[in-house]
GROMACS .gro file of C-alpha atoms in nm:
model
  268
    1MET     CA    1  -2.407  -0.664  -0.541
    2ILE     CA    2  -2.046  -0.549  -0.539
    3ARG     CA    3  -2.018  -0.196  -0.394
    4LEU     CA    4  -1.646  -0.165  -0.315
    5ILE     CA    5  -1.335  -0.270  -0.511
    6VAL     CA    6  -0.985  -0.237  -0.366
    7SER     CA    7  -0.655  -0.312  -0.541
    8ASP     CA    8  -0.292  -0.317  -0.446
    9ILE     CA    9  -0.047  -0.168  -0.701
   10ASP     CA   10   0.303  -0.321  -0.698
   11GLY     CA   11   0.307  -0.683  -0.807
   12THR     CA   12  -0.068  -0.668  -0.872
   13LEU     CA   13  -0.132  -0.396  -1.131
   14VAL     CA   14   0.230  -0.324  -1.232
   15PRO     CA   15   0.573  -0.471  -1.162
   16GLU     CA   16   0.731  -0.355  -0.835
   17GLY     CA   17   0.826   0.011  -0.874
   18GLY     CA   18   0.649   0.040  -1.209
   19SER     CA   19   0.411   0.317  -1.313
   20GLY     CA   20   0.291   0.219  -1.661
   21LEU     CA   21  -0.076   0.140  -1.606
   22ASN     CA   22  -0.307   0.033  -1.888
   23PRO     CA   23  -0.534   0.338  -1.956
   24GLU     CA   24  -0.834   0.102  -1.971
   25TYR     CA   25  -0.825   0.094  -1.591
   26MET     CA   26  -0.929   0.460  -1.585
   27GLU     CA   27  -1.225   0.391  -1.813
   28VAL     CA   28  -1.340   0.102  -1.594
   29ILE     CA   29  -1.304   0.308  -1.275
   30ARG     CA   30  -1.516   0.587  -1.425
   31THR     CA   31  -1.783   0.337  -1.525
   32PHE     CA   32  -1.789   0.184  -1.177
   33ALA     CA   33  -1.823   0.532  -1.024
   34GLY     CA   34  -2.122   0.600  -1.247
   35LEU     CA   35  -2.283   0.285  -1.109
   36GLY     CA   36  -2.220   0.387  -0.748
   37VAL     CA   37  -1.933   0.142  -0.687
   38GLN     CA   38  -1.651   0.276  -0.467
   39PHE     CA   39  -1.294   0.215  -0.586
   40ALA     CA   40  -0.980   0.228  -0.369
   41VAL     CA   41  -0.610   0.179  -0.432
   42ALA     CA   42  -0.430   0.035  -0.129
   43SER     CA   43  -0.052   0.047  -0.142
   44GLY     CA   44   0.263   0.065   0.061
   45ARG     CA   45   0.346   0.362  -0.161
   46GLN     CA   46   0.315   0.718  -0.036
   47THR     CA   47   0.003   0.891  -0.162
   48SER     CA   48   0.192   1.121  -0.401
   49SER     CA   49   0.325   0.812  -0.577
   50ILE     CA   50  -0.027   0.671  -0.603
   51ASP     CA   51  -0.151   1.002  -0.739
   52ALA     CA   52   0.115   0.999  -1.011
   53MET     CA   53  -0.063   0.693  -1.152
   54PHE     CA   54  -0.429   0.773  -1.078
   55HIS     CA   55  -0.441   1.153  -1.090
   56GLU     CA   56  -0.696   1.171  -1.371
   57VAL     CA   57  -0.950   0.982  -1.156
   58ARG     CA   58  -0.837   1.114  -0.816
   59ASP     CA   59  -1.186   1.248  -0.735
   60LEU     CA   60  -1.332   0.900  -0.786
   61VAL     CA   61  -1.072   0.688  -0.604
   62TYR     CA   62  -0.970   0.647  -0.241
   63TYR     CA   63  -0.593   0.643  -0.192
   64LEU     CA   64  -0.503   0.410   0.096
   65GLY     CA   65  -0.136   0.503   0.110
   66ASP     CA   66   0.147   0.379   0.330
   67ASN     CA   67  -0.039   0.054   0.398
   68GLY     CA   68  -0.354   0.235   0.501
   69ALA     CA   69  -0.188   0.485   0.736
   70SER     CA   70  -0.300   0.769   0.508
   71ILE     CA   71  -0.645   0.785   0.347
   72LEU     CA   72  -0.715   1.051   0.083
   73LYS     CA   73  -0.984   1.122  -0.170
   74GLY     CA   74  -0.978   1.406  -0.419
   75GLY     CA   75  -0.653   1.527  -0.264
   76VAL     CA   76  -0.820   1.570   0.077
   77SER     CA   77  -0.692   1.382   0.380
   78GLU     CA   78  -0.963   1.172   0.542
   79LYS     CA   79  -0.751   0.991   0.802
   80GLU     CA   80  -0.390   0.966   0.913
   81LEU     CA   81  -0.215   0.738   1.163
   82ARG     CA   82   0.133   0.835   1.283
   83LEU     CA   83   0.409   0.629   1.438
   84ASP     CA   84   0.494   0.670   1.806
   85ARG     CA   85   0.805   0.891   1.833
   86GLU     CA   86   0.938   0.718   2.145
   87PHE     CA   87   0.921   0.375   1.980
   88MET     CA   88   1.082   0.516   1.665
   89VAL     CA   89   1.384   0.647   1.854
   90ASP     CA   90   1.458   0.301   1.994
   91PHE     CA   91   1.385   0.133   1.662
   92LEU     CA   92   1.619   0.361   1.467
   93GLU     CA   93   1.894   0.295   1.718
   94GLU     CA   94   1.861  -0.079   1.658
   95LEU     CA   95   1.868  -0.030   1.280
   96LYS     CA   96   2.218   0.114   1.306
   97GLY     CA   97   2.342  -0.238   1.381
   98ILE     CA   98   2.164  -0.399   1.085
   99PRO     CA   99   2.355  -0.369   0.758
  100GLY     CA  100   2.208  -0.397   0.410
  101GLN     CA  101   1.906  -0.169   0.454
  102ARG     CA  102   1.825   0.187   0.349
  103LEU     CA  103   1.577   0.389   0.554
  104LEU     CA  104   1.288   0.593   0.418
  105PHE     CA  105   1.045   0.810   0.619
  106SER     CA  106   0.697   0.868   0.479
  107THR     CA  107   0.477   1.164   0.573
  108ARG     CA  108   0.163   1.309   0.420
  109GLU     CA  109   0.379   1.560   0.230
  110GLY     CA  110   0.629   1.311   0.091
  111CYS     CA  111   0.918   1.069   0.151
  112TYR     CA  112   1.247   1.162   0.315
  113THR     CA  113   1.579   0.986   0.356
  114ASP     CA  114   1.926   1.083   0.469
  115ASP     CA  115   2.076   0.808   0.254
  116LYS     CA  116   2.290   0.968  -0.016
  117ASP     CA  117   2.300   0.667  -0.249
  118GLU     CA  118   2.204   0.798  -0.595
  119SER     CA  119   2.049   0.473  -0.717
  120PHE     CA  120   1.820   0.470  -0.413
  121SER     CA  121   1.715   0.829  -0.482
  122ARG     CA  122   1.639   0.744  -0.844
  123LEU     CA  123   1.426   0.450  -0.731
  124ILE     CA  124   1.216   0.653  -0.485
  125PHE     CA  125   1.184   0.985  -0.663
  126GLY     CA  126   1.220   0.858  -1.019
  127GLU     CA  127   1.069   0.514  -1.065
  128TYR     CA  128   0.815   0.539  -0.781
  129LYS     CA  129   0.758   0.909  -0.860
  130GLY     CA  130   0.735   0.994  -0.493
  131ALA     CA  131   0.732   1.349  -0.359
  132GLY     CA  132   0.999   1.445  -0.105
  133LYS     CA  133   1.376   1.465  -0.106
  134VAL     CA  134   1.711   1.357   0.036
  135VAL     CA  135   1.786   1.551   0.356
  136GLU     CA  136   2.081   1.591   0.590
  137ASP     CA  137   1.878   1.507   0.900
  138ILE     CA  138   1.555   1.309   0.909
  139SER     CA  139   1.479   1.369   1.278
  140PRO     CA  140   1.259   1.677   1.208
  141TYR     CA  141   1.018   1.444   1.025
  142MET     CA  142   0.970   1.204   1.315
  143ASP     CA  143   0.661   1.376   1.454
  144THR     CA  144   0.474   1.351   1.122
  145CYS     CA  145   0.600   1.008   1.012
  146ILE     CA  146   0.327   0.762   0.917
  147LYS     CA  147   0.549   0.482   0.788
  148LEU     CA  148   0.909   0.366   0.796
  149SER     CA  149   1.031   0.164   0.500
  150LEU     CA  150   1.349  -0.038   0.471
  151TYR     CA  151   1.492  -0.105   0.128
  152CYS     CA  152   1.680  -0.433   0.171
  153GLU     CA  153   1.933  -0.486  -0.105
  154GLY     CA  154   1.985  -0.851  -0.015
  155GLY     CA  155   1.612  -0.926   0.007
  156SER     CA  156   1.346  -0.831   0.259
  157ARG     CA  157   1.287  -1.160   0.438
  158ALA     CA  158   1.617  -1.178   0.630
  159ILE     CA  159   1.581  -0.830   0.775
  160TYR     CA  160   1.212  -0.885   0.852
  161ASP     CA  161   1.309  -1.196   1.050
  162GLN     CA  162   1.561  -0.992   1.252
  163LEU     CA  163   1.301  -0.734   1.349
  164TYR     CA  164   0.965  -0.904   1.377
  165GLU     CA  165   0.975  -1.082   1.714
  166ARG     CA  166   1.130  -0.791   1.902
  167TRP     CA  167   0.903  -0.522   1.759
  168LYS     CA  168   0.573  -0.696   1.672
  169ASP     CA  169   0.399  -0.562   1.986
  170ARG     CA  170   0.483  -0.201   1.902
  171PHE     CA  171   0.456  -0.188   1.524
  172VAL     CA  172   0.292  -0.363   1.233
  173ILE     CA  173   0.584  -0.504   1.035
  174HIS     CA  174   0.525  -0.643   0.687
  175VAL     CA  175   0.723  -0.781   0.398
  176SER     CA  176   0.572  -0.558   0.129
  177GLY     CA  177   0.796  -0.651  -0.164
  178ALA     CA  178   1.099  -0.852  -0.264
  179LYS     CA  179   1.326  -0.581  -0.120
  180TRP     CA  180   1.090  -0.387   0.107
  181VAL     CA  181   0.996  -0.411   0.475
  182ASP     CA  182   0.731  -0.165   0.598
  183ILE     CA  183   0.678  -0.049   0.956
  184ASN     CA  184   0.348   0.111   1.061
  185ALA     CA  185   0.154   0.194   1.374
  186LEU     CA  186  -0.036  -0.103   1.515
  187ASP     CA  187  -0.374   0.024   1.393
  188ALA     CA  188  -0.246   0.115   1.045
  189THR     CA  189  -0.312  -0.170   0.805
  190LYS     CA  190  -0.474  -0.200   0.465
  191GLY     CA  191  -0.747  -0.406   0.626
  192GLN     CA  192  -0.830  -0.133   0.879
  193ALA     CA  193  -0.842   0.123   0.597
  194VAL     CA  194  -1.080  -0.094   0.395
  195ARG     CA  195  -1.299  -0.138   0.703
  196TRP     CA  196  -1.308   0.242   0.745
  197ILE     CA  197  -1.443   0.284   0.389
  198GLN     CA  198  -1.697   0.007   0.451
  199GLU     CA  199  -1.822   0.178   0.766
  200VAL     CA  200  -1.841   0.522   0.602
  201HIS     CA  201  -2.048   0.390   0.312
  202GLY     CA  202  -2.238   0.112   0.487
  203ILE     CA  203  -2.074  -0.156   0.273
  204ARG     CA  204  -2.059  -0.519   0.388
  205PRO     CA  205  -1.758  -0.747   0.339
  206GLU     CA  206  -1.964  -0.965   0.104
  207GLU     CA  207  -2.009  -0.655  -0.115
  208THR     CA  208  -1.631  -0.603  -0.134
  209VAL     CA  209  -1.368  -0.734  -0.379
  210VAL     CA  210  -0.993  -0.710  -0.311
  211PHE     CA  211  -0.683  -0.771  -0.527
  212GLY     CA  212  -0.331  -0.817  -0.387
  213ASP     CA  213  -0.006  -1.005  -0.406
  214ASN     CA  214   0.188  -0.975  -0.079
  215TYR     CA  215   0.174  -1.022   0.297
  216ASN     CA  216   0.063  -0.664   0.362
  217ASP     CA  217  -0.248  -0.740   0.152
  218ILE     CA  218  -0.378  -1.025   0.369
  219SER     CA  219  -0.549  -0.796   0.621
  220MET     CA  220  -0.766  -0.641   0.349
  221MET     CA  221  -0.837  -0.979   0.194
  222MET     CA  222  -0.991  -1.072   0.529
  223GLN     CA  223  -1.229  -0.777   0.490
  224ALA     CA  224  -1.364  -0.896   0.156
  225GLY     CA  225  -1.615  -1.157   0.052
  226ARG     CA  226  -1.417  -1.209  -0.266
  227SER     CA  227  -1.043  -1.162  -0.298
  228TYR     CA  228  -0.782  -1.239  -0.562
  229ALA     CA  229  -0.406  -1.293  -0.540
  230SER     CA  230  -0.173  -1.259  -0.835
  231GLU     CA  231  -0.055  -1.584  -0.989
  232LEU     CA  232   0.301  -1.458  -0.919
  233SER     CA  233   0.239  -1.429  -0.544
  234HIS     CA  234   0.354  -1.666  -0.270
  235PRO     CA  235   0.125  -1.968  -0.209
  236ASP     CA  236   0.045  -1.825   0.137
  237ILE     CA  237  -0.108  -1.519  -0.027
  238GLN     CA  238  -0.303  -1.724  -0.279
  239LYS     CA  239  -0.441  -1.937   0.003
  240ALA     CA  240  -0.548  -1.628   0.196
  241ALA     CA  241  -0.722  -1.487  -0.112
  242GLY     CA  242  -0.907  -1.794  -0.227
  243HIS     CA  243  -0.895  -1.685  -0.593
  244VAL     CA  244  -0.598  -1.642  -0.826
  245VAL     CA  245  -0.579  -1.376  -1.095
  246ALA     CA  246  -0.347  -1.357  -1.395
  247SER     CA  247  -0.040  -1.138  -1.349
  248TYR     CA  248   0.005  -0.770  -1.436
  249GLU     CA  249   0.188  -0.888  -1.749
  250LYS     CA  250  -0.150  -1.011  -1.875
  251ASP     CA  251  -0.361  -0.734  -1.719
  252GLY     CA  252  -0.529  -1.001  -1.509
  253VAL     CA  253  -0.695  -0.759  -1.267
  254LEU     CA  254  -0.838  -0.558  -1.556
  255GLY     CA  255  -0.998  -0.874  -1.698
  256VAL     CA  256  -1.166  -0.955  -1.366
  257LEU     CA  257  -1.280  -0.595  -1.324
  258LYS     CA  258  -1.456  -0.612  -1.659
  259GLN     CA  259  -1.633  -0.931  -1.547
  260ILE     CA  260  -1.742  -0.764  -1.223
  261LEU     CA  261  -1.860  -0.463  -1.421
  262GLU     CA  262  -2.086  -0.691  -1.624
  263GLU     CA  263  -2.220  -0.841  -1.299
  264VAL     CA  264  -2.301  -0.499  -1.156
  265GLN     CA  265  -2.461  -0.376  -1.477
  266SER     CA  266  -2.682  -0.687  -1.500
  267GLU     CA  267  -2.790  -0.649  -1.136
  268LYS     CA  268  -2.871  -0.281  -1.190
   0.00000   0.00000   0.00000
């Protein structure tokens, strides 16, 4: 029987940067909780941004924020994995020579940037509804940073390709969206976060279902007996998932969740 369901947000439940979620998701999550099924939302977003969408069921849902670097439930931090300050100093120095990217620090408390571009601020603190602010100096946040994000105006792939080979042994580096590259500690992935929930609750991979759409979702797909990739995702992601789900435009994940709910209810 299915005992754990995990879903990505951007590109899976809503368009990238969106926040308008069908309220039926909340009803389904409550029903799953009543049947003893754990539900988690795994996203590159900071946990305050996740909470802006799922606040009404926050006591029933695990937030796997910043690609699994931060795990919360009911507003309580369960686990946090920070970036190595020494590596960050060298990494930030290299970024100075790479044009076309805007830097964002993520901590448990919120997101911080020293980039003064107003459209970038509106994206982070408006569309994504993240907590935090624009600051003069981001260095005070280095000791509590759990993720670095690069907003790549010309597209994420080119900047990812410039960074990956040099830094892959010190960070997990993912393309997490059309314009986003995420940098985490080596042990901070969505897959590791899903495994943590499985271990806490004694849940097997074959009792787990995962939904995603991008490269940072592959690690959690590998932790699930059944996984689905959005029909809008790259063929590599669909191959990793094994199943394809209709896009957020059609509430594809919601349709599959209702099918799984019927399965669980019949098995109960």
